[in-house]
Structures are given as C-alpha cells and as structure tokens.
mmCIF file of C-alpha atoms in Angstrom:
data_model
loop_
_atom_site.group_PDB
_atom_site.id
_atom_site.type_symbol
_atom_site.label_atom_id
_atom_site.label_comp_id
_atom_site.label_asym_id
_atom_site.label_seq_id
_atom_site.Cartn_x
_atom_site.Cartn_y
_atom_site.Cartn_z
ATOM 1 C CA MET J 1 -91.216 36.353 -28.866
ATOM 2 C CA ALA J 2 -94.645 38.583 -28.119
ATOM 3 C CA PRO J 3 -97.946 37.503 -29.825
ATOM 4 C CA SER J 4 -98.260 39.031 -32.963
ATOM 5 C CA THR J 5 -101.358 41.309 -33.627
ATOM 6 C CA ASP J 6 -102.634 39.862 -36.868
ATOM 7 C CA SER J 7 -104.701 37.212 -36.328
ATOM 8 C CA LYS J 8 -103.731 35.184 -39.604
ATOM 9 C CA ILE J 9 -100.226 34.837 -38.466
ATOM 10 C CA GLU J 10 -100.144 31.656 -36.190
ATOM 11 C CA ASP J 11 -97.636 32.118 -33.464
ATOM 12 C CA MET J 12 -95.109 28.647 -33.792
ATOM 13 C CA THR J 13 -92.542 29.653 -30.575
ATOM 14 C CA ASP J 14 -93.177 26.319 -29.306
ATOM 15 C CA ALA J 15 -93.162 24.104 -32.923
ATOM 16 C CA VAL J 16 -89.111 25.846 -33.154
ATOM 17 C CA ASP J 17 -86.900 22.965 -32.055
ATOM 18 C CA VAL J 18 -83.792 24.369 -30.514
ATOM 19 C CA LEU J 19 -80.098 23.397 -33.089
ATOM 20 C CA ASP J 20 -77.849 20.869 -31.659
ATOM 21 C CA GLU J 21 -74.213 21.881 -30.781
ATOM 22 C CA PRO J 22 -71.562 21.005 -34.588
ATOM 23 C CA THR J 23 -69.450 17.799 -33.891
ATOM 24 C CA ASP J 24 -67.436 18.160 -31.373
ATOM 25 C CA PHE J 25 -63.285 19.040 -32.791
ATOM 26 C CA PRO J 26 -60.477 17.348 -31.833
ATOM 27 C CA PHE J 27 -59.529 20.058 -29.265
ATOM 28 C CA ARG J 28 -61.026 22.197 -26.692
ATOM 29 C CA THR J 29 -63.203 24.158 -27.360
ATOM 30 C CA GLU J 30 -65.300 25.378 -24.027
ATOM 31 C CA ARG J 31 -64.292 28.105 -22.268
ATOM 32 C CA THR J 32 -62.052 27.664 -19.369
ATOM 33 C CA ALA J 33 -61.245 30.234 -16.708
ATOM 34 C CA GLN J 34 -58.016 30.817 -18.127
ATOM 35 C CA ASP J 35 -59.187 32.194 -21.315
ATOM 36 C CA ALA J 36 -59.026 35.455 -21.326
ATOM 37 C CA VAL J 37 -58.282 38.693 -23.298
ATOM 38 C CA VAL J 38 -54.357 39.130 -23.238
ATOM 39 C CA SER J 39 -53.385 41.830 -20.796
ATOM 40 C CA SER J 40 -51.269 43.870 -23.263
ATOM 41 C CA LEU J 41 -54.610 44.217 -25.318
ATOM 42 C CA ASP J 42 -56.763 45.581 -21.534
ATOM 43 C CA ALA J 43 -57.183 48.594 -23.632
ATOM 44 C CA ARG J 44 -59.306 47.539 -26.363
ATOM 45 C CA ALA J 45 -60.897 45.246 -22.983
ATOM 46 C CA GLU J 46 -62.511 48.215 -21.939
ATOM 47 C CA LEU J 47 -63.027 49.737 -25.278
ATOM 48 C CA VAL J 48 -65.512 46.597 -25.668
ATOM 49 C CA GLU J 49 -66.990 47.133 -22.504
ATOM 50 C CA THR J 50 -67.914 50.376 -22.206
ATOM 51 C CA ALA J 51 -69.897 49.958 -25.832
ATOM 52 C CA ASP J 52 -71.414 47.294 -24.114
ATOM 53 C CA ARG J 53 -72.835 49.352 -21.529
ATOM 54 C CA LEU J 54 -73.830 52.195 -24.179
ATOM 55 C CA VAL J 55 -76.282 49.680 -25.784
ATOM 56 C CA ARG J 56 -77.757 48.522 -23.002
ATOM 57 C CA VAL J 57 -78.389 52.326 -22.045
ATOM 58 C CA MET J 58 -79.860 53.135 -25.619
ATOM 59 C CA ALA J 59 -81.919 50.106 -25.317
ATOM 60 C CA SER J 60 -83.831 50.955 -21.526
ATOM 61 C CA GLY J 61 -84.461 54.268 -23.244
ATOM 62 C CA SER J 62 -83.162 55.908 -19.807
ATOM 63 C CA ALA J 63 -80.596 58.271 -21.579
ATOM 64 C CA ARG J 64 -78.934 58.922 -24.551
ATOM 65 C CA PRO J 65 -75.519 60.202 -25.883
ATOM 66 C CA ALA J 66 -74.907 63.990 -27.234
ATOM 67 C CA ALA J 67 -75.090 63.703 -30.437
ATOM 68 C CA HIS J 68 -71.430 65.102 -30.758
ATOM 69 C CA ALA J 69 -70.062 62.290 -29.245
ATOM 70 C CA ALA J 70 -68.850 59.243 -30.801
ATOM 71 C CA ALA J 71 -69.697 56.246 -29.577
ATOM 72 C CA PRO J 72 -66.814 53.766 -29.442
ATOM 73 C CA GLN J 73 -68.033 50.571 -31.916
ATOM 74 C CA SER J 74 -68.125 46.747 -31.074
ATOM 75 C CA SER J 75 -69.014 43.697 -32.440
ATOM 76 C CA PRO J 76 -72.613 43.231 -34.632
ATOM 77 C CA SER J 77 -74.442 40.608 -33.172
ATOM 78 C CA MET J 78 -73.256 37.045 -33.341
ATOM 79 C CA GLN J 79 -76.173 35.241 -32.098
ATOM 80 C CA ALA J 80 -76.246 31.236 -33.847
ATOM 81 C CA GLY J 81 -78.963 31.552 -36.484
ATOM 82 C CA THR J 82 -79.353 34.900 -37.075
ATOM 83 C CA GLN J 83 -79.864 35.794 -40.444
ATOM 84 C CA THR J 84 -80.470 39.644 -40.439
ATOM 85 C CA GLY J 85 -77.690 42.049 -40.570
ATOM 86 C CA PRO J 86 -74.466 41.997 -41.569
ATOM 87 C CA ARG J 87 -72.478 39.067 -41.336
ATOM 88 C CA PRO J 88 -68.768 38.740 -40.292
ATOM 89 C CA THR J 89 -66.571 37.826 -42.974
ATOM 90 C CA LEU J 90 -62.470 37.649 -43.169
ATOM 91 C CA VAL J 91 -60.647 39.876 -46.323
ATOM 92 C CA VAL J 92 -57.845 36.982 -46.758
ATOM 93 C CA ARG J 93 -54.455 38.418 -48.024
ATOM 94 C CA SER J 94 -51.900 35.632 -49.409
ATOM 95 C CA PRO J 95 -48.560 35.848 -47.867
ATOM 96 C CA GLY J 96 -46.945 38.833 -50.502
ATOM 97 C CA GLY J 97 -49.777 40.173 -51.103
ATOM 98 C CA THR J 98 -50.554 38.297 -54.481
ATOM 99 C CA MET J 99 -53.958 37.401 -53.866
ATOM 100 C CA GLU J 100 -57.210 39.048 -51.724
ATOM 101 C CA THR J 101 -60.441 36.202 -50.657
ATOM 102 C CA ARG J 102 -63.718 36.917 -49.033
ATOM 103 C CA HIS J 103 -65.015 34.361 -46.861
ATOM 104 C CA THR J 104 -67.985 34.273 -45.030
ATOM 105 C CA ILE J 105 -67.782 32.861 -41.068
ATOM 106 C CA ASP J 106 -71.221 31.021 -41.021
ATOM 107 C CA ALA J 107 -70.715 28.387 -38.450
ATOM 108 C CA PRO J 108 -70.841 28.532 -34.754
ATOM 109 C CA ARG J 109 -67.141 27.352 -34.205
ATOM 110 C CA PHE J 110 -65.354 28.082 -37.802
ATOM 111 C CA LEU J 111 -61.592 26.503 -38.121
ATOM 112 C CA VAL J 112 -58.624 27.768 -39.245
ATOM 113 C CA GLY J 113 -55.256 26.347 -41.023
ATOM 114 C CA ARG J 114 -54.016 24.302 -43.693
ATOM 115 C CA GLU J 115 -55.839 21.510 -44.382
ATOM 116 C CA ASN J 116 -59.088 19.987 -43.270
ATOM 117 C CA CYS J 117 -60.354 23.213 -41.656
ATOM 118 C CA ASP J 118 -63.964 25.648 -42.689
ATOM 119 C CA LEU J 119 -60.600 27.925 -44.497
ATOM 120 C CA GLU J 120 -57.714 26.789 -44.919
ATOM 121 C CA LEU J 121 -54.688 28.415 -46.292
ATOM 122 C CA ASP J 122 -52.129 27.891 -48.412
ATOM 123 C CA ASP J 123 -48.912 28.693 -46.129
ATOM 124 C CA ARG J 124 -45.593 26.712 -45.133
ATOM 125 C CA PHE J 125 -46.316 28.606 -41.544
ATOM 126 C CA VAL J 126 -49.872 27.445 -41.093
ATOM 127 C CA ALA J 127 -50.601 24.829 -38.619
ATOM 128 C CA ARG J 128 -52.658 22.086 -39.615
ATOM 129 C CA TRP J 129 -55.514 23.440 -37.069
ATOM 130 C CA HIS J 130 -53.681 27.037 -35.994
ATOM 131 C CA ILE J 131 -56.874 28.970 -35.209
ATOM 132 C CA GLN J 132 -60.796 29.004 -34.430
ATOM 133 C CA LEU J 133 -63.144 31.763 -34.427
ATOM 134 C CA PHE J 134 -66.470 31.457 -32.483
ATOM 135 C CA GLN J 135 -68.971 32.760 -30.651
ATOM 136 C CA ARG J 136 -69.609 33.712 -26.843
ATOM 137 C CA ASP J 137 -72.354 36.239 -25.070
ATOM 138 C CA GLY J 138 -72.638 37.762 -29.521
ATOM 139 C CA ALA J 139 -69.157 38.432 -29.815
ATOM 140 C CA LEU J 140 -66.923 36.828 -32.187
ATOM 141 C CA ILE J 141 -64.082 35.358 -30.183
ATOM 142 C CA LEU J 142 -60.096 34.365 -31.951
ATOM 143 C CA GLN J 143 -58.183 31.892 -30.340
ATOM 144 C CA ASP J 144 -54.781 30.465 -30.895
ATOM 145 C CA LEU J 145 -54.919 26.092 -31.010
ATOM 146 C CA ASN J 146 -51.332 25.852 -29.697
ATOM 147 C CA SER J 147 -49.760 26.471 -32.813
ATOM 148 C CA ARG J 148 -45.864 26.726 -33.202
ATOM 149 C CA ASN J 149 -45.984 30.294 -35.053
ATOM 150 C CA GLY J 150 -48.958 31.156 -33.257
ATOM 151 C CA VAL J 151 -51.307 34.757 -34.214
ATOM 152 C CA TYR J 152 -50.914 37.938 -34.277
ATOM 153 C CA LEU J 153 -53.287 41.116 -33.633
ATOM 154 C CA ARG J 154 -52.412 44.035 -35.539
ATOM 155 C CA ILE J 155 -52.573 47.251 -32.732
ATOM 156 C CA ALA J 156 -54.257 50.698 -33.028
ATOM 157 C CA ASP J 157 -52.381 52.417 -30.629
ATOM 158 C CA ASP J 158 -49.495 52.928 -28.501
ATOM 159 C CA LEU J 159 -49.264 49.693 -26.793
ATOM 160 C CA ALA J 160 -47.100 48.350 -23.107
ATOM 161 C CA LEU J 161 -44.703 45.528 -24.023
ATOM 162 C CA GLU J 162 -43.903 43.057 -21.560
ATOM 163 C CA ASP J 163 -41.141 40.748 -20.895
ATOM 164 C CA GLY J 164 -41.288 38.039 -23.569
ATOM 165 C CA ASP J 165 -43.838 39.024 -26.233
ATOM 166 C CA GLN J 166 -43.599 38.970 -29.925
ATOM 167 C CA ILE J 167 -44.046 41.749 -32.449
ATOM 168 C CA VAL J 168 -44.102 41.145 -35.961
ATOM 169 C CA VAL J 169 -42.952 44.189 -38.235
ATOM 170 C CA GLY J 170 -43.246 43.422 -42.341
ATOM 171 C CA ASP J 171 -41.602 40.079 -42.176
ATOM 172 C CA GLN J 172 -39.530 40.363 -39.635
ATOM 173 C CA ARG J 173 -39.963 38.707 -36.189
ATOM 174 C CA PHE J 174 -38.926 39.925 -32.643
ATOM 175 C CA GLU J 175 -39.078 39.477 -28.945
ATOM 176 C CA PHE J 176 -38.792 42.035 -26.360
ATOM 177 C CA ARG J 177 -36.817 41.219 -23.258
ATOM 178 C CA THR J 178 -36.182 42.756 -19.918
ATOM 179 C CA SER J 179 -34.617 39.733 -18.326
ATOM 180 C CA TRP J 180 -31.863 37.799 -18.844
ATOM 181 C CA ASP J 181 -32.288 33.807 -19.888
ATOM 182 C CA SER J 182 -30.756 30.826 -17.915
ATOM 183 C CA PRO J 183 -27.254 30.664 -18.489
ATOM 184 C CA ALA J 184 -27.130 27.440 -21.160
ATOM 185 C CA GLN J 185 -27.110 23.713 -19.618
ATOM 186 C CA GLN J 186 -23.645 22.029 -19.626
ATOM 187 C CA ASN J 187 -22.486 19.310 -21.662
ATOM 188 C CA PRO J 188 -23.114 16.632 -18.857
ATOM 189 C CA THR J 189 -19.802 14.903 -19.359
ATOM 190 C CA HIS J 190 -17.953 18.118 -18.176
ATOM 191 C CA GLN J 191 -20.493 19.217 -15.808
ATOM 192 C CA ASN J 192 -19.017 17.335 -12.508
ATOM 193 C CA GLN J 193 -15.976 18.107 -13.586
ATOM 194 C CA THR J 194 -16.246 22.069 -13.377
ATOM 195 C CA GLN J 195 -18.964 22.192 -10.757
ATOM 196 C CA GLN J 196 -16.549 22.517 -7.609
ATOM 197 C CA ASN J 197 -15.031 25.667 -9.725
ATOM 198 C CA LYS J 198 -18.304 27.555 -10.533
ATOM 199 C CA ALA J 199 -19.221 28.662 -7.083
ATOM 200 C CA ASP J 200 -15.557 30.988 -6.730
ATOM 201 C CA THR J 201 -15.732 31.998 -10.851
ATOM 202 C CA ASP J 202 -17.350 34.319 -13.288
ATOM 203 C CA ALA J 203 -18.265 33.373 -16.606
ATOM 204 C CA LEU J 204 -16.487 34.734 -19.435
ATOM 205 C CA GLY J 205 -17.997 37.085 -21.933
ATOM 206 C CA ALA J 206 -18.690 40.192 -23.187
ATOM 207 C CA SER J 207 -19.614 43.230 -21.287
ATOM 208 C CA TRP J 208 -22.879 44.595 -21.270
ATOM 209 C CA ALA J 209 -23.451 48.286 -20.104
ATOM 210 C CA GLY J 210 -26.655 49.382 -18.777
ATOM 211 C CA ASN J 211 -29.951 46.529 -17.994
ATOM 212 C CA PRO J 212 -30.684 43.808 -20.284
ATOM 213 C CA VAL J 213 -33.348 45.365 -22.460
ATOM 214 C CA ARG J 214 -33.579 44.365 -25.706
ATOM 215 C CA LEU J 215 -35.311 43.266 -29.112
ATOM 216 C CA ILE J 216 -34.262 39.811 -29.995
ATOM 217 C CA ARG J 217 -34.527 39.028 -33.849
ATOM 218 C CA TYR J 218 -35.697 35.615 -34.918
ATOM 219 C CA MET J 219 -35.218 34.177 -38.602
ATOM 220 C CA GLU J 220 -37.171 31.302 -40.345
ATOM 221 C CA GLY J 221 -36.368 27.749 -38.347
ATOM 222 C CA ASP J 222 -36.123 30.690 -34.903
ATOM 223 C CA HIS J 223 -32.537 30.832 -35.771
ATOM 224 C CA ILE J 224 -31.447 34.356 -33.634
ATOM 225 C CA GLY J 225 -30.573 37.061 -36.696
ATOM 226 C CA GLY J 226 -29.381 40.001 -33.944
ATOM 227 C CA VAL J 227 -29.981 41.087 -30.384
ATOM 228 C CA TYR J 228 -30.445 44.572 -30.612
ATOM 229 C CA PRO J 229 -29.859 47.020 -26.690
ATOM 230 C CA LEU J 230 -33.106 49.298 -26.418
ATOM 231 C CA GLY J 231 -32.788 53.223 -25.115
ATOM 232 C CA GLN J 232 -34.942 55.175 -25.187
ATOM 233 C CA ARG J 233 -36.148 55.245 -28.791
ATOM 234 C CA MET J 234 -35.724 52.914 -31.759
ATOM 235 C CA THR J 235 -37.085 52.646 -34.686
ATOM 236 C CA ILE J 236 -37.727 49.952 -37.467
ATOM 237 C CA GLY J 237 -38.650 50.040 -41.225
ATOM 238 C CA GLY J 238 -37.067 49.422 -44.675
ATOM 239 C CA ALA J 239 -35.014 52.566 -44.553
ATOM 240 C CA ASN J 240 -34.457 56.114 -42.479
ATOM 241 C CA ALA J 241 -34.946 53.986 -39.011
ATOM 242 C CA ASP J 242 -32.582 52.949 -36.658
ATOM 243 C CA LEU J 243 -32.987 49.299 -37.300
ATOM 244 C CA CYS J 244 -33.244 49.211 -41.375
ATOM 245 C CA PHE J 245 -34.148 46.026 -42.895
ATOM 246 C CA PRO J 246 -33.866 47.120 -46.668
ATOM 247 C CA GLU J 247 -34.397 43.207 -47.921
ATOM 248 C CA ASP J 248 -38.054 43.763 -46.411
ATOM 249 C CA SER J 249 -40.244 45.066 -48.947
ATOM 250 C CA ILE J 250 -43.588 45.135 -46.393
ATOM 251 C CA LEU J 251 -41.491 47.302 -44.598
ATOM 252 C CA SER J 252 -42.500 51.156 -44.386
ATOM 253 C CA SER J 253 -39.622 53.818 -44.188
ATOM 254 C CA PRO J 254 -39.660 54.098 -41.041
ATOM 255 C CA HIS J 255 -42.367 51.189 -39.910
ATOM 256 C CA ALA J 256 -42.863 51.035 -35.987
ATOM 257 C CA VAL J 257 -40.942 52.873 -33.191
ATOM 258 C CA ILE J 258 -40.332 51.504 -29.388
ATOM 259 C CA HIS J 259 -39.636 54.001 -27.183
ATOM 260 C CA ARG J 260 -39.441 54.317 -23.036
ATOM 261 C CA ASP J 261 -42.047 55.871 -21.494
ATOM 262 C CA GLY J 262 -40.770 55.396 -17.593
ATOM 263 C CA ASP J 263 -40.407 52.321 -16.105
ATOM 264 C CA ARG J 264 -42.436 50.774 -19.366
ATOM 265 C CA TYR J 265 -41.403 50.563 -22.815
ATOM 266 C CA LEU J 266 -44.238 51.188 -25.441
ATOM 267 C CA LEU J 267 -45.142 49.802 -29.185
ATOM 268 C CA ARG J 268 -46.357 52.090 -31.830
ATOM 269 C CA ASP J 269 -46.523 51.921 -35.695
ATOM 270 C CA LEU J 270 -46.382 54.909 -37.349
ATOM 271 C CA GLU J 271 -49.740 54.787 -40.191
ATOM 272 C CA SER J 272 -47.044 51.652 -42.438
ATOM 273 C CA GLU J 273 -49.189 50.304 -45.155
ATOM 274 C CA SER J 274 -48.907 46.284 -43.576
ATOM 275 C CA GLY J 275 -49.187 47.378 -39.766
ATOM 276 C CA THR J 276 -47.707 45.854 -36.920
ATOM 277 C CA PHE J 277 -48.754 43.390 -34.906
ATOM 278 C CA ILE J 278 -48.463 41.555 -31.084
ATOM 279 C CA ARG J 279 -48.749 37.415 -30.379
ATOM 280 C CA ILE J 280 -51.810 37.563 -28.695
ATOM 281 C CA ALA J 281 -51.695 34.277 -25.441
ATOM 282 C CA ASP J 282 -55.346 34.280 -24.817
ATOM 283 C CA ALA J 283 -58.690 34.395 -26.685
ATOM 284 C CA VAL J 284 -59.964 37.961 -27.474
ATOM 285 C CA GLU J 285 -62.396 38.903 -29.063
ATOM 286 C CA LEU J 286 -62.721 41.177 -32.274
ATOM 287 C CA ILE J 287 -64.623 44.008 -33.465
ATOM 288 C CA ASP J 288 -65.125 44.911 -36.776
ATOM 289 C CA GLY J 289 -61.437 46.258 -38.977
ATOM 290 C CA ASP J 290 -59.718 44.040 -36.679
ATOM 291 C CA CYS J 291 -56.581 42.303 -38.809
ATOM 292 C CA PHE J 292 -54.652 39.688 -38.117
ATOM 293 C CA LEU J 293 -51.334 37.377 -38.869
ATOM 294 C CA VAL J 294 -51.633 33.205 -39.109
ATOM 295 C CA GLY J 295 -48.106 32.409 -40.506
ATOM 296 C CA ARG J 296 -47.847 35.073 -42.989
ATOM 297 C CA THR J 297 -51.580 35.303 -44.204
ATOM 298 C CA ARG J 298 -53.232 38.230 -42.978
ATOM 299 C CA ILE J 299 -56.925 38.212 -42.185
ATOM 300 C CA ARG J 300 -59.146 40.996 -41.666
ATOM 301 C CA LEU J 301 -62.638 40.938 -39.920
ATOM 302 C CA THR J 302 -65.187 42.847 -41.285
ATOM 303 C CA PHE J 303 -69.159 43.080 -41.396
ATOM 304 C CA ALA J 304 -70.784 42.460 -44.478
#
C-alpha cells in the first residue's frame, strides 16, 4: 500500500490480518493438472486471454486501443475480500420458467446443489452437491462435482462437436457420436458355446449406409429415444425442422442446426429464446452474461 499523503491517516498495512481459507468441502477443490477449459470451448479461452493482455497493456500506459475497436469483455475482479465494484450474481430460473430469483456470490467458494449448499435448487435432476463456483487469479470458475447429469454451458458461436459431446436443446438431450459402440456383452452362460463360431460369422443386424456419425436422443432414466444419422445438415426444433418435438414447449421453431464443414460437424444456435447448451468436462472460466444448466434449472451470471 502506498503511504498516505494525509498526515491524519495512519498506515494500517501491517495491522491487517490475512483471512483464513474457508472450511474444506467434502470433495476436491484445489487446482490440479487436469483442470482446464474444455476443448470445445477453446475459442472462449482465447477471447478471455486476449482481454487479459489488453487490460495489462492499458494498465502499463504503453498503448491504447483505437476508439472504434470493441475490446473483449472478461470478468470483473473477483479477489477475495474485495468490496468495491460489481458483485457476481446468479439469476436463477426454475424448471419451466415459472420463477426467477437472484443470488449474490459472496464467498470464495460457492456451492450449488439440492441440499446443504449456498444455493439450494428444487430440481430432481440436481445432485446433492452438483457444482461449485470459485475464484482463481481474479476470475470466476465453474466446475462440475462429478454429478450424474453434469453441467451444460450455453454456446454463443458455431461450436465444433467431438465424439461423445452431449448437448441440450430445449428439454431434449442428445449425444453426438462419430464411432461405433463396442458390441453388447453376451450372456456368460452362452459365451463359451458360441465363441468358436464368432471368428467366421458376421453379426446379424440392419445395414447402415455411410459413416456412423449420428445423434442419439436420451429420455429420462438414460433410455434411448431415437438414433438419427447425420448428413450435411440437420435442424432441430419444435416445428419447421428435420427433427421436430412439438411437445417440447421450450423449443423454438427451428431452434438449432448441426451442419457439416469438411471433416467437422458444427453446432449452431438459431437465435433461440432458451439457447443451446453443451456439457462441459472440465473447469471453465465464466464471463458476464454466461448461462448454464444445472439439472433443468437455468442460471445466468451477471455482475451487479
């Protein structure tokens, strides 16, 4: 702290005690080598990194951006103990959108789940301890706590899908696959009897023309509700789409599209009202306006 120019103000720097860490949660919270931004969101990581570099340059006074250039926005300061400036707030919309509440994040670590949490959600698809939000290097980080249903982040731009990616469109959950699953395990009582015949016999089944790229639709309880081969383009929506689910009141018409670009398949939201989401696999940094799904509860981050 720089010495005060006012002789009446006493410098109390050495008298301030450092706050202790909060009581540990019953799960891992420290940073590990595996914690990283999910690969599908690399573009967002580059955006935040660019913003951080810009802030450092402006602070040093060595350069200023052109007046017409729009600088990327990163999260406001989240340093522990800071009381000035905007405070991170979660805007929570209940399943079905019947109620919206606001909750300020006022702790270095903030736990969200069904019970015994900083934010408790009345949602049967939410785990007891589902996610945590915590501070790291002045940023706000979102991390799934190995919940069954995971956490999904709303996409803003075209997103390249990878084998095994899970997406939510409206109330529909899909898995994107580019490879075949392993054959189902045979009943052990018959395994030895037929093992000798497997080597020279193809398994009986329906023919599948072309590559195995497909969408798998999941129902509640992880039951498969449909398998849809992907060609050059497929739209999803409540109406006016290749895949229509008119019973889903959250879906726009159309809502999202998956289209092929060379060897890649890109997911794009079609300016839907409720958004399109992808499940994150690792810790990810949040920025102002980000929206994510916990169970069927939609949560938006804002700084107020």
